[in-house]
Amino acid sequence: MRRPRLPRRRAGGRQRLTRGGHRMRLRDLLGEALAGVAARPSRLALTTLGTVLGIAALVATIGLGQTAAGQITERFDQVAATRVTVAPGETDGPDGEVALTQLPWDAPERMKRLAGVASAGTFATVDVAGDPVRGVPYGTQEQTVPVAAASAGLFEALGARLSGGRFFDEGHDERGDAVVVLGRYAADRLGINRVDSQPSIFIGDRAFTVIGILDAVDYRTELQDSVIMPMTTARELYGLEAPEVLEVRTDLGAAQLIGRQAPIAIDPNNPDLLDVNAPPAPGSLRDNVSADVNGLFLALGGLALLVGGLGIANVTLLSVLERVSEIGLRRAVGAGRSHVAGQFLIESGIVGFLGGLIGSTVGVLATVGVSVVRDWTPLLDIRLALVAPLLGGLIGLAAGAYPAWRASAIEPIAALRSG
Amino acid sequence: MTPPVVEMSGVGRVFAGPPRVEAVRDVDLTISQGEYLSIIGPSGSGKSTLLHLLGLLDRPSHGVYRLDGVDVSTLSERRRTRVRGERIGFVFQAFHLLPHRSVLENVELSMIYLRVPRRERTARAVATLERVGLGHRLDFDPITLSGGERQRVAIARALVAQPSLLLADEPTGNLDSGNAASVLALFDELHAEGLTLAVITHDDGVSGRAQRRVRIVDGVMADVEAEVVA
Ligand SMILES: Nc1ncnc2c1ncn2[C@@H]1O[C@H](COP(=O)(O)OP(=O)(O)OP(=O)(O)O)[C@@H](O)[C@H]1O
Ligand SMILES: [Mg+2]
């Protein structure tokens, strides 16, 4: 049986009315706030909706961005990352004509001077004025085989491999020797499968010695169908005016830099007239892919979060007005203004956190769902899924600030009068 | 020798308005340890205002108020809140129980802001609820209780922090006569155990149970019919 305790008396004249410490335990404050939130479950669902949508949009956007970037990176192999091509561009001339630039013959040499260039070579198709291409013996079936010209460096720049023989070198090129390398399919059509006997082919009535047959190339697979002669040979015999394209193979990671330097090295006077094709940096590639989509979704997500925050603020304010008598009672049993403010602040923080938690889950599921449909490997920074609920909590706290302040300003006597 | 629980001299409360209202004027009031006092008076006479002053929910415009011998009229709000939580128990006409929280939690609430450890809180709340005859209602939602039961929960909540003074404002105002009688019987028992009580009412039947009655009219404490019972 309990006895009401007599007031504490202390020896000595001065008396103390309170027992030290004046802060409520944080755990109790949390407990009260949780109970306050849990007491109104149906309202909770509506209140969190905005935050759920906002966080879900953010997580899904970032998640899909990361996933898409991951797919690109996977396909983004080293070979593609080291290829730079330069072609003459066209601009409108002063009198309305189209001005064409030309690649200089020595473009490969100019490129070789740049640090970071592994190999460089030029390519052009050759107009043989309808001359037929024939294999040996002279007189076998005529073939329309395309004829191309290459500088000595082109083979290395394209990563070409031979099934037999050799490539022509700079010596052949400078002298304008009548030698050719055959593409694999061109060799088939011309009936040539060995080069050790130094076979010849004829273009029109000019004879060329076949010194090598291609097995494979990384790019410009049209070379496999062609008869390929040195640039100088094509220039002297067929009046080739200029190379069509310059192929450069760079060191790994140097492609973007070489892409910027190439036009100046090749045509210092009119660098703008050249069309340069360099691979984008891995980073810029990822940014490009996701930037346009992301911008929209992030904006929508941000808007939803703003609306969600306002929603929480609104409902918390409503709840403060509804619970005036509770506030009065708490003040009567010893709650200070800060306790009342703290409780409402934490309540709205909890609401925001729950919204963030649900939203984060929805966002992750959306990312996985889209990935499955599009046959992607879902990639998501796990920290994002963990940070998102905290973001929701922060939004809740911010949204609760004003209602909490209003609650703390309510006078206990006014609060107890009502209801 | 112990000082009286309440010692008010020249206490007044003016609401600046407009209109300016002198709700309580120059009250001198002493409540001794273990005394059972009732405060009567017509509606609007200032009873509730006086109770708010006694309970440190409000601050006198002038005068000196000593609680347990210490001047509390000049305390900071923070200190007043603290003293209120530890020394005063309130019982209201409207009960003011938290809905959707169990009877036990409602009673524990009185100790939460006083940093009483959880275990002790629960033990004391259970003991106090048993004391008021509600040991079988611990997990009920107050909404499901009768008016008399609700007021007994409120009394348990007021008692559990072991206050120096129990203040009740029309505690039977919302109750039928049977429930009112049981609440008053509880007050009698608590008084007999040594609790100091001040009960506001305009019901003579209620005020008649007290040891001493004071009347307040237009904020003035009319000289008490100092009929000492028992
Ligand atoms: N916050 C306030 N501002 C202005 N006037 C007030 C305020 N609180 C009370 N009053 C006035 O003070 C007077 C006393 O009010 P109080 O509530 O103390 O009366 P009461 O005796 O408790 O009445 P009842 O029996 O109806 O509860 C009333 O005239 C009331 O209008
Ligand atoms: Mg009143």
PDB file of N, CA and C in Angstrom, chain A residues 1-9 15-25 27-28 31-32 35-36 39 325-326 329-337 339 343 412-413 415-419, chain B residues 2-3 33 49 52 57-58 67-68 70 72 77-79 81-87 90 92 94 96 98 100-101 109-110 112-113 115 117-118 121 128 131 157 159 161-164 193 195:
ATOM      1  N   MET A   1       0.843  -1.206   0.000  1.00  0.00           N
ATOM      2  CA  MET A   1       0.000   0.000   0.000  1.00  0.00           C
ATOM      3  C   MET A   1       0.871   1.246   0.000  1.00  0.00           C
ATOM      4  N   ARG A   2       0.498   2.154  -0.869  1.00  0.00           N
ATOM      5  CA  ARG A   2       1.333   3.337  -1.076  1.00  0.00           C
ATOM      6  C   ARG A   2       0.934   4.442  -0.110  1.00  0.00           C
ATOM      7  N   ARG A   3       1.921   5.146   0.418  1.00  0.00           N
ATOM      8  CA  ARG A   3       1.631   6.325   1.242  1.00  0.00           C
ATOM      9  C   ARG A   3       2.119   7.552   0.497  1.00  0.00           C
ATOM     10  N   PRO A   4       1.289   8.585   0.408  1.00  0.00           N
ATOM     11  CA  PRO A   4       1.803   9.807  -0.197  1.00  0.00           C
ATOM     12  C   PRO A   4       3.004  10.280   0.609  1.00  0.00           C
ATOM     13  N   ARG A   5       4.035  10.588  -0.102  1.00  0.00           N
ATOM     14  CA  ARG A   5       5.290  10.940   0.555  1.00  0.00           C
ATOM     15  C   ARG A   5       5.223  12.376   1.042  1.00  0.00           C
ATOM     16  N   LEU A   6       5.783  12.634   2.164  1.00  0.00           N
ATOM     17  CA  LEU A   6       5.790  13.998   2.679  1.00  0.00           C
ATOM     18  C   LEU A   6       6.819  14.808   1.907  1.00  0.00           C
ATOM     19  N   PRO A   7       6.601  16.092   1.826  1.00  0.00           N
ATOM     20  CA  PRO A   7       7.562  16.930   1.110  1.00  0.00           C
ATOM     21  C   PRO A   7       8.957  16.754   1.677  1.00  0.00           C
ATOM     22  N   ARG A   8       9.916  16.797   0.758  1.00  0.00           N
ATOM     23  CA  ARG A   8      11.309  16.633   1.188  1.00  0.00           C
ATOM     24  C   ARG A   8      11.752  17.827   2.002  1.00  0.00           C
ATOM     25  N   ARG A   9      12.305  17.561   3.114  1.00  0.00           N
ATOM     26  CA  ARG A   9      12.845  18.648   3.929  1.00  0.00           C
ATOM     27  C   ARG A   9      14.328  18.419   4.053  1.00  0.00           C
ATOM     28  N   GLN A  15      16.169  25.596   1.327  1.00  0.00           N
ATOM     29  CA  GLN A  15      15.585  24.358   0.848  1.00  0.00           C
ATOM     30  C   GLN A  15      15.668  24.314  -0.650  1.00  0.00           C
ATOM     31  N   ARG A  16      15.747  23.118  -1.159  1.00  0.00           N
ATOM     32  CA  ARG A  16      15.745  22.976  -2.615  1.00  0.00           C
ATOM     33  C   ARG A  16      14.453  22.317  -3.025  1.00  0.00           C
ATOM     34  N   LEU A  17      13.907  22.823  -4.071  1.00  0.00           N
ATOM     35  CA  LEU A  17      12.623  22.294  -4.510  1.00  0.00           C
ATOM     36  C   LEU A  17      12.769  21.194  -5.547  1.00  0.00           C
ATOM     37  N   THR A  18      13.906  21.146  -6.204  1.00  0.00           N
ATOM     38  CA  THR A  18      14.036  20.142  -7.264  1.00  0.00           C
ATOM     39  C   THR A  18      15.253  19.274  -7.040  1.00  0.00           C
ATOM     40  N   ARG A  19      15.206  18.139  -7.681  1.00  0.00           N
ATOM     41  CA  ARG A  19      16.259  17.135  -7.561  1.00  0.00           C
ATOM     42  C   ARG A  19      17.220  17.204  -8.725  1.00  0.00           C
ATOM     43  N   GLY A  20      18.108  18.126  -8.802  1.00  0.00           N
ATOM     44  CA  GLY A  20      19.126  18.095  -9.859  1.00  0.00           C
ATOM     45  C   GLY A  20      18.561  17.929 -11.257  1.00  0.00           C
ATOM     46  N   GLY A  21      19.331  17.307 -12.121  1.00  0.00           N
ATOM     47  CA  GLY A  21      19.095  17.119 -13.567  1.00  0.00           C
ATOM     48  C   GLY A  21      17.750  17.606 -14.085  1.00  0.00           C
ATOM     49  N   HIS A  22      17.761  18.255 -15.224  1.00  0.00           N
ATOM     50  CA  HIS A  22      16.495  18.769 -15.705  1.00  0.00           C
ATOM     51  C   HIS A  22      16.233  18.359 -17.137  1.00  0.00           C
ATOM     52  N   ARG A  23      17.028  17.462 -17.672  1.00  0.00           N
ATOM     53  CA  ARG A  23      16.773  17.031 -19.043  1.00  0.00           C
ATOM     54  C   ARG A  23      16.063  15.699 -19.045  1.00  0.00           C
ATOM     55  N   MET A  24      15.050  15.630 -19.880  1.00  0.00           N
ATOM     56  CA  MET A  24      14.358  14.367 -20.079  1.00  0.00           C
ATOM     57  C   MET A  24      15.289  13.424 -20.838  1.00  0.00           C
ATOM     58  N   ARG A  25      15.153  12.146 -20.565  1.00  0.00           N
ATOM     59  CA  ARG A  25      15.960  11.196 -21.312  1.00  0.00           C
ATOM     60  C   ARG A  25      15.534  11.192 -22.771  1.00  0.00           C
ATOM     61  N   ARG A  27      15.661   8.851 -24.854  1.00  0.00           N
ATOM     62  CA  ARG A  27      14.917   7.643 -25.215  1.00  0.00           C
ATOM     63  C   ARG A  27      13.437   7.811 -24.912  1.00  0.00           C
ATOM     64  N   ASP A  28      13.148   8.488 -23.793  1.00  0.00           N
ATOM     65  CA  ASP A  28      11.745   8.695 -23.438  1.00  0.00           C
ATOM     66  C   ASP A  28      11.075   9.650 -24.409  1.00  0.00           C
ATOM     67  N   GLY A  31      10.371   7.757 -27.410  1.00  0.00           N
ATOM     68  CA  GLY A  31       9.259   6.856 -27.155  1.00  0.00           C
ATOM     69  C   GLY A  31       7.928   7.581 -27.255  1.00  0.00           C
ATOM     70  N   GLU A  32       7.859   8.766 -26.641  1.00  0.00           N
ATOM     71  CA  GLU A  32       6.625   9.547 -26.695  1.00  0.00           C
ATOM     72  C   GLU A  32       6.301   9.938 -28.129  1.00  0.00           C
ATOM     73  N   ALA A  35       5.060   6.946 -30.078  1.00  0.00           N
ATOM     74  CA  ALA A  35       3.685   6.629 -29.693  1.00  0.00           C
ATOM     75  C   ALA A  35       2.730   7.626 -30.327  1.00  0.00           C
ATOM     76  N   GLY A  36       3.158   8.897 -30.390  1.00  0.00           N
ATOM     77  CA  GLY A  36       2.318   9.924 -31.006  1.00  0.00           C
ATOM     78  C   GLY A  36       2.070   9.638 -32.469  1.00  0.00           C
ATOM     79  N   ALA A  39      -0.148   6.464 -32.974  1.00  0.00           N
ATOM     80  CA  ALA A  39      -1.542   6.594 -32.546  1.00  0.00           C
ATOM     81  C   ALA A  39      -2.459   6.933 -33.715  1.00  0.00           C
ATOM     82  N   SER A 325      -4.858  20.176 -25.815  1.00  0.00           N
ATOM     83  CA  SER A 325      -5.084  19.760 -24.428  1.00  0.00           C
ATOM     84  C   SER A 325      -3.990  18.787 -23.976  1.00  0.00           C
ATOM     85  N   GLU A 326      -3.496  17.985 -24.900  1.00  0.00           N
ATOM     86  CA  GLU A 326      -2.369  17.101 -24.564  1.00  0.00           C
ATOM     87  C   GLU A 326      -1.134  17.930 -24.209  1.00  0.00           C
ATOM     88  N   LEU A 329      -1.553  19.290 -20.773  1.00  0.00           N
ATOM     89  CA  LEU A 329      -1.365  18.247 -19.769  1.00  0.00           C
ATOM     90  C   LEU A 329       0.121  17.948 -19.570  1.00  0.00           C
ATOM     91  N   ARG A 330       0.841  17.842 -20.696  1.00  0.00           N
ATOM     92  CA  ARG A 330       2.282  17.562 -20.584  1.00  0.00           C
ATOM     93  C   ARG A 330       2.985  18.677 -19.829  1.00  0.00           C
ATOM     94  N   ARG A 331       2.606  19.905 -20.121  1.00  0.00           N
ATOM     95  CA  ARG A 331       3.230  21.012 -19.396  1.00  0.00           C
ATOM     96  C   ARG A 331       2.899  20.904 -17.912  1.00  0.00           C
ATOM     97  N   ALA A 332       1.657  20.496 -17.583  1.00  0.00           N
ATOM     98  CA  ALA A 332       1.255  20.386 -16.179  1.00  0.00           C
ATOM     99  C   ALA A 332       2.061  19.327 -15.442  1.00  0.00           C
ATOM    100  N   VAL A 333       2.440  18.253 -16.130  1.00  0.00           N
ATOM    101  CA  VAL A 333       3.196  17.204 -15.440  1.00  0.00           C
ATOM    102  C   VAL A 333       4.704  17.413 -15.586  1.00  0.00           C
ATOM    103  N   GLY A 334       5.125  18.606 -15.976  1.00  0.00           N
ATOM    104  CA  GLY A 334       6.554  18.928 -15.889  1.00  0.00           C
ATOM    105  C   GLY A 334       7.297  19.035 -17.202  1.00  0.00           C
ATOM    106  N   ALA A 335       6.584  18.997 -18.355  1.00  0.00           N
ATOM    107  CA  ALA A 335       7.272  19.163 -19.631  1.00  0.00           C
ATOM    108  C   ALA A 335       7.550  20.643 -19.875  1.00  0.00           C
ATOM    109  N   GLY A 336       8.777  20.953 -20.258  1.00  0.00           N
ATOM    110  CA  GLY A 336       9.117  22.327 -20.619  1.00  0.00           C
ATOM    111  C   GLY A 336       8.760  22.595 -22.069  1.00  0.00           C
ATOM    112  N   ARG A 337       8.915  23.857 -22.470  1.00  0.00           N
ATOM    113  CA  ARG A 337       8.639  24.202 -23.869  1.00  0.00           C
ATOM    114  C   ARG A 337       9.492  23.356 -24.815  1.00  0.00           C
ATOM    115  N   HIS A 339      10.640  20.388 -24.393  1.00  0.00           N
ATOM    116  CA  HIS A 339      10.155  19.006 -24.509  1.00  0.00           C
ATOM    117  C   HIS A 339       9.014  18.917 -25.510  1.00  0.00           C
ATOM    118  N   GLN A 343       9.221  16.987 -29.032  1.00  0.00           N
ATOM    119  CA  GLN A 343       8.346  15.868 -29.383  1.00  0.00           C
ATOM    120  C   GLN A 343       7.752  16.030 -30.783  1.00  0.00           C
ATOM    121  N   PRO A 412       0.258  26.893 -21.097  1.00  0.00           N
ATOM    122  CA  PRO A 412      -0.443  25.759 -20.488  1.00  0.00           C
ATOM    123  C   PRO A 412      -1.841  26.111 -19.999  1.00  0.00           C
ATOM    124  N   ILE A 413      -2.041  27.320 -19.445  1.00  0.00           N
ATOM    125  CA  ILE A 413      -3.389  27.599 -18.929  1.00  0.00           C
ATOM    126  C   ILE A 413      -4.403  27.686 -20.056  1.00  0.00           C
ATOM    127  N   ALA A 415      -4.104  26.079 -22.847  1.00  0.00           N
ATOM    128  CA  ALA A 415      -4.232  24.721 -23.364  1.00  0.00           C
ATOM    129  C   ALA A 415      -5.173  23.882 -22.507  1.00  0.00           C
ATOM    130  N   LEU A 416      -5.120  24.074 -21.195  1.00  0.00           N
ATOM    131  CA  LEU A 416      -5.935  23.248 -20.304  1.00  0.00           C
ATOM    132  C   LEU A 416      -7.386  23.707 -20.267  1.00  0.00           C
ATOM    133  N   ARG A 417      -7.605  24.983 -20.575  1.00  0.00           N
ATOM    134  CA  ARG A 417      -8.959  25.508 -20.640  1.00  0.00           C
ATOM    135  C   ARG A 417      -9.750  24.825 -21.755  1.00  0.00           C
ATOM    136  N   SER A 418      -9.060  24.667 -22.907  1.00  0.00           N
ATOM    137  CA  SER A 418      -9.766  24.096 -24.053  1.00  0.00           C
ATOM    138  C   SER A 418      -9.958  22.610 -23.844  1.00  0.00           C
ATOM    139  N   GLY A 419     -11.184  22.173 -23.897  1.00  0.00           N
ATOM    140  CA  GLY A 419     -11.490  20.754 -23.819  1.00  0.00           C
ATOM    141  C   GLY A 419     -11.151  20.190 -22.476  1.00  0.00           C
TER     142      GLY A 419
ATOM    143  N   THR B   2       7.873  22.453  10.396  1.00  0.00           N
ATOM    144  CA  THR B   2       7.734  22.485   8.945  1.00  0.00           C
ATOM    145  C   THR B   2       6.866  23.656   8.526  1.00  0.00           C
ATOM    146  N   PRO B   3       7.300  24.371   7.460  1.00  0.00           N
ATOM    147  CA  PRO B   3       6.478  25.487   6.982  1.00  0.00           C
ATOM    148  C   PRO B   3       5.226  24.966   6.319  1.00  0.00           C
ATOM    149  N   GLN B  33       0.333  21.605   5.943  1.00  0.00           N
ATOM    150  CA  GLN B  33       0.666  20.228   5.649  1.00  0.00           C
ATOM    151  C   GLN B  33      -0.491  19.305   6.024  1.00  0.00           C
ATOM    152  N   THR B  49      -8.350  30.547 -11.947  1.00  0.00           N
ATOM    153  CA  THR B  49      -7.162  31.391 -11.996  1.00  0.00           C
ATOM    154  C   THR B  49      -6.305  31.174 -10.750  1.00  0.00           C
ATOM    155  N   HIS B  52      -4.505  27.900 -11.002  1.00  0.00           N
ATOM    156  CA  HIS B  52      -3.341  27.975 -11.893  1.00  0.00           C
ATOM    157  C   HIS B  52      -2.162  28.619 -11.188  1.00  0.00           C
ATOM    158  N   LEU B  57       1.153  27.059 -12.897  1.00  0.00           N
ATOM    159  CA  LEU B  57       0.897  27.121 -14.332  1.00  0.00           C
ATOM    160  C   LEU B  57       0.878  28.570 -14.776  1.00  0.00           C
ATOM    161  N   ASP B  58       0.734  29.460 -13.810  1.00  0.00           N
ATOM    162  CA  ASP B  58       0.651  30.887 -14.103  1.00  0.00           C
ATOM    163  C   ASP B  58       1.428  31.611 -13.010  1.00  0.00           C
ATOM    164  N   LEU B  67       5.985  28.084  -1.720  1.00  0.00           N
ATOM    165  CA  LEU B  67       5.578  26.676  -1.792  1.00  0.00           C
ATOM    166  C   LEU B  67       6.608  25.882  -1.002  1.00  0.00           C
ATOM    167  N   ASP B  68       6.131  25.117  -0.036  1.00  0.00           N
ATOM    168  CA  ASP B  68       7.041  24.390   0.850  1.00  0.00           C
ATOM    169  C   ASP B  68       8.119  25.314   1.399  1.00  0.00           C
ATOM    170  N   VAL B  70       9.496  27.960   0.102  1.00  0.00           N
ATOM    171  CA  VAL B  70      10.399  28.628  -0.835  1.00  0.00           C
ATOM    172  C   VAL B  70       9.592  29.566  -1.736  1.00  0.00           C
ATOM    173  N   VAL B  72       8.340  31.020  -4.795  1.00  0.00           N
ATOM    174  CA  VAL B  72       8.337  30.557  -6.186  1.00  0.00           C
ATOM    175  C   VAL B  72       7.784  31.617  -7.136  1.00  0.00           C
ATOM    176  N   GLU B  77      10.926  30.400 -15.771  1.00  0.00           N
ATOM    177  CA  GLU B  77       9.915  29.480 -16.265  1.00  0.00           C
ATOM    178  C   GLU B  77      10.400  28.037 -16.203  1.00  0.00           C
ATOM    179  N   ARG B  78      11.669  27.853 -16.536  1.00  0.00           N
ATOM    180  CA  ARG B  78      12.242  26.514 -16.532  1.00  0.00           C
ATOM    181  C   ARG B  78      12.156  25.880 -15.137  1.00  0.00           C
ATOM    182  N   ARG B  79      12.512  26.681 -14.132  1.00  0.00           N
ATOM    183  CA  ARG B  79      12.479  26.175 -12.763  1.00  0.00           C
ATOM    184  C   ARG B  79      11.038  25.925 -12.317  1.00  0.00           C
ATOM    185  N   THR B  81       8.540  25.084 -14.161  1.00  0.00           N
ATOM    186  CA  THR B  81       8.087  23.853 -14.812  1.00  0.00           C
ATOM    187  C   THR B  81       8.559  22.638 -14.025  1.00  0.00           C
ATOM    188  N   ARG B  82       9.790  22.704 -13.626  1.00  0.00           N
ATOM    189  CA  ARG B  82      10.412  21.614 -12.894  1.00  0.00           C
ATOM    190  C   ARG B  82       9.729  21.400 -11.529  1.00  0.00           C
ATOM    191  N   VAL B  83       9.561  22.494 -10.808  1.00  0.00           N
ATOM    192  CA  VAL B  83       8.925  22.404  -9.490  1.00  0.00           C
ATOM    193  C   VAL B  83       7.494  21.901  -9.632  1.00  0.00           C
ATOM    194  N   ARG B  84       6.816  22.383 -10.670  1.00  0.00           N
ATOM    195  CA  ARG B  84       5.440  21.950 -10.926  1.00  0.00           C
ATOM    196  C   ARG B  84       5.378  20.441 -11.111  1.00  0.00           C
ATOM    197  N   GLY B  85       6.284  19.923 -11.917  1.00  0.00           N
ATOM    198  CA  GLY B  85       6.282  18.496 -12.186  1.00  0.00           C
ATOM    199  C   GLY B  85       6.526  17.678 -10.926  1.00  0.00           C
ATOM    200  N   GLU B  86       7.362  18.191 -10.046  1.00  0.00           N
ATOM    201  CA  GLU B  86       7.724  17.397  -8.866  1.00  0.00           C
ATOM    202  C   GLU B  86       6.788  17.598  -7.682  1.00  0.00           C
ATOM    203  N   ARG B  87       6.202  18.794  -7.558  1.00  0.00           N
ATOM    204  CA  ARG B  87       5.523  19.124  -6.306  1.00  0.00           C
ATOM    205  C   ARG B  87       4.010  19.212  -6.410  1.00  0.00           C
ATOM    206  N   PHE B  90      -2.202  17.517 -10.573  1.00  0.00           N
ATOM    207  CA  PHE B  90      -3.432  18.161 -11.052  1.00  0.00           C
ATOM    208  C   PHE B  90      -4.494  17.124 -11.385  1.00  0.00           C
ATOM    209  N   PHE B  92      -8.234  17.419 -13.387  1.00  0.00           N
ATOM    210  CA  PHE B  92      -9.086  18.372 -14.097  1.00  0.00           C
ATOM    211  C   PHE B  92     -10.482  17.801 -14.304  1.00  0.00           C
ATOM    212  N   ALA B  94     -12.008  17.821 -17.055  1.00  0.00           N
ATOM    213  CA  ALA B  94     -12.063  17.141 -18.354  1.00  0.00           C
ATOM    214  C   ALA B  94     -11.087  15.967 -18.443  1.00  0.00           C
ATOM    215  N   HIS B  96      -8.346  15.022 -19.219  1.00  0.00           N
ATOM    216  CA  HIS B  96      -7.119  15.202 -20.008  1.00  0.00           C
ATOM    217  C   HIS B  96      -6.257  13.953 -20.065  1.00  0.00           C
ATOM    218  N   LEU B  98      -4.572  10.931 -22.348  1.00  0.00           N
ATOM    219  CA  LEU B  98      -4.165  10.789 -23.751  1.00  0.00           C
ATOM    220  C   LEU B  98      -4.887   9.598 -24.373  1.00  0.00           C
ATOM    221  N   HIS B 100      -5.553   6.606 -27.049  1.00  0.00           N
ATOM    222  CA  HIS B 100      -4.684   5.640 -27.748  1.00  0.00           C
ATOM    223  C   HIS B 100      -3.440   5.299 -26.964  1.00  0.00           C
ATOM    224  N   ARG B 101      -3.355   5.758 -25.708  1.00  0.00           N
ATOM    225  CA  ARG B 101      -2.246   5.339 -24.853  1.00  0.00           C
ATOM    226  C   ARG B 101      -2.882   4.599 -23.686  1.00  0.00           C
ATOM    227  N   LEU B 109       3.229   8.887 -17.526  1.00  0.00           N
ATOM    228  CA  LEU B 109       3.570  10.179 -18.127  1.00  0.00           C
ATOM    229  C   LEU B 109       4.050  11.200 -17.084  1.00  0.00           C
ATOM    230  N   SER B 110       3.474  11.131 -15.881  1.00  0.00           N
ATOM    231  CA  SER B 110       3.845  12.086 -14.827  1.00  0.00           C
ATOM    232  C   SER B 110       5.298  11.972 -14.418  1.00  0.00           C
ATOM    233  N   ILE B 112       7.828  10.803 -16.595  1.00  0.00           N
ATOM    234  CA  ILE B 112       8.740  10.839 -17.735  1.00  0.00           C
ATOM    235  C   ILE B 112       9.611  12.080 -17.708  1.00  0.00           C
ATOM    236  N   TYR B 113       8.999  13.222 -17.412  1.00  0.00           N
ATOM    237  CA  TYR B 113       9.755  14.474 -17.464  1.00  0.00           C
ATOM    238  C   TYR B 113      10.574  14.687 -16.193  1.00  0.00           C
ATOM    239  N   ARG B 115      12.642  12.240 -15.119  1.00  0.00           N
ATOM    240  CA  ARG B 115      13.772  11.327 -15.279  1.00  0.00           C
ATOM    241  C   ARG B 115      13.711  10.145 -14.326  1.00  0.00           C
ATOM    242  N   PRO B 117      13.616   6.394 -13.737  1.00  0.00           N
ATOM    243  CA  PRO B 117      13.962   5.266 -14.622  1.00  0.00           C
ATOM    244  C   PRO B 117      12.729   4.432 -14.972  1.00  0.00           C
ATOM    245  N   ARG B 118      12.762   3.833 -16.149  1.00  0.00           N
ATOM    246  CA  ARG B 118      11.605   3.142 -16.689  1.00  0.00           C
ATOM    247  C   ARG B 118      11.019   2.081 -15.757  1.00  0.00           C
ATOM    248  N   ARG B 121       9.302   3.630 -12.931  1.00  0.00           N
ATOM    249  CA  ARG B 121       8.069   4.268 -13.407  1.00  0.00           C
ATOM    250  C   ARG B 121       6.937   3.269 -13.457  1.00  0.00           C
ATOM    251  N   THR B 128       0.188   2.644  -7.906  1.00  0.00           N
ATOM    252  CA  THR B 128      -0.754   3.739  -7.704  1.00  0.00           C
ATOM    253  C   THR B 128      -2.114   3.412  -8.312  1.00  0.00           C
ATOM    254  N   ARG B 131      -3.841   1.292  -6.082  1.00  0.00           N
ATOM    255  CA  ARG B 131      -4.319   2.079  -4.942  1.00  0.00           C
ATOM    256  C   ARG B 131      -5.677   2.723  -5.229  1.00  0.00           C
ATOM    257  N   ARG B 157      -2.517   9.464 -11.878  1.00  0.00           N
ATOM    258  CA  ARG B 157      -1.466  10.202 -12.574  1.00  0.00           C
ATOM    259  C   ARG B 157      -0.973  11.375 -11.726  1.00  0.00           C
ATOM    260  N   LEU B 159      -1.052  11.514  -8.461  1.00  0.00           N
ATOM    261  CA  LEU B 159      -0.443  11.042  -7.216  1.00  0.00           C
ATOM    262  C   LEU B 159       0.918  10.394  -7.425  1.00  0.00           C
ATOM    263  N   ALA B 161       3.647  10.931  -8.880  1.00  0.00           N
ATOM    264  CA  ALA B 161       4.910  11.645  -8.720  1.00  0.00           C
ATOM    265  C   ALA B 161       5.101  12.121  -7.276  1.00  0.00           C
ATOM    266  N   GLN B 162       4.204  11.698  -6.380  1.00  0.00           N
ATOM    267  CA  GLN B 162       4.292  12.023  -4.959  1.00  0.00           C
ATOM    268  C   GLN B 162       4.406  13.519  -4.710  1.00  0.00           C
ATOM    269  N   PRO B 163       3.347  14.243  -5.102  1.00  0.00           N
ATOM    270  CA  PRO B 163       3.389  15.706  -4.986  1.00  0.00           C
ATOM    271  C   PRO B 163       3.175  16.176  -3.547  1.00  0.00           C
ATOM    272  N   SER B 164       3.567  17.440  -3.310  1.00  0.00           N
ATOM    273  CA  SER B 164       3.294  18.056  -2.017  1.00  0.00           C
ATOM    274  C   SER B 164       1.835  18.453  -1.922  1.00  0.00           C
ATOM    275  N   GLU B 193      -4.501   9.694   4.728  1.00  0.00           N
ATOM    276  CA  GLU B 193      -3.124   9.197   4.655  1.00  0.00           C
ATOM    277  C   GLU B 193      -2.106  10.321   4.733  1.00  0.00           C
ATOM    278  N   LEU B 195      -2.183  13.361   2.686  1.00  0.00           N
ATOM    279  CA  LEU B 195      -2.002  14.191   1.501  1.00  0.00           C
ATOM    280  C   LEU B 195      -2.638  15.574   1.708  1.00  0.00           C
TER     281      LEU B 195
END
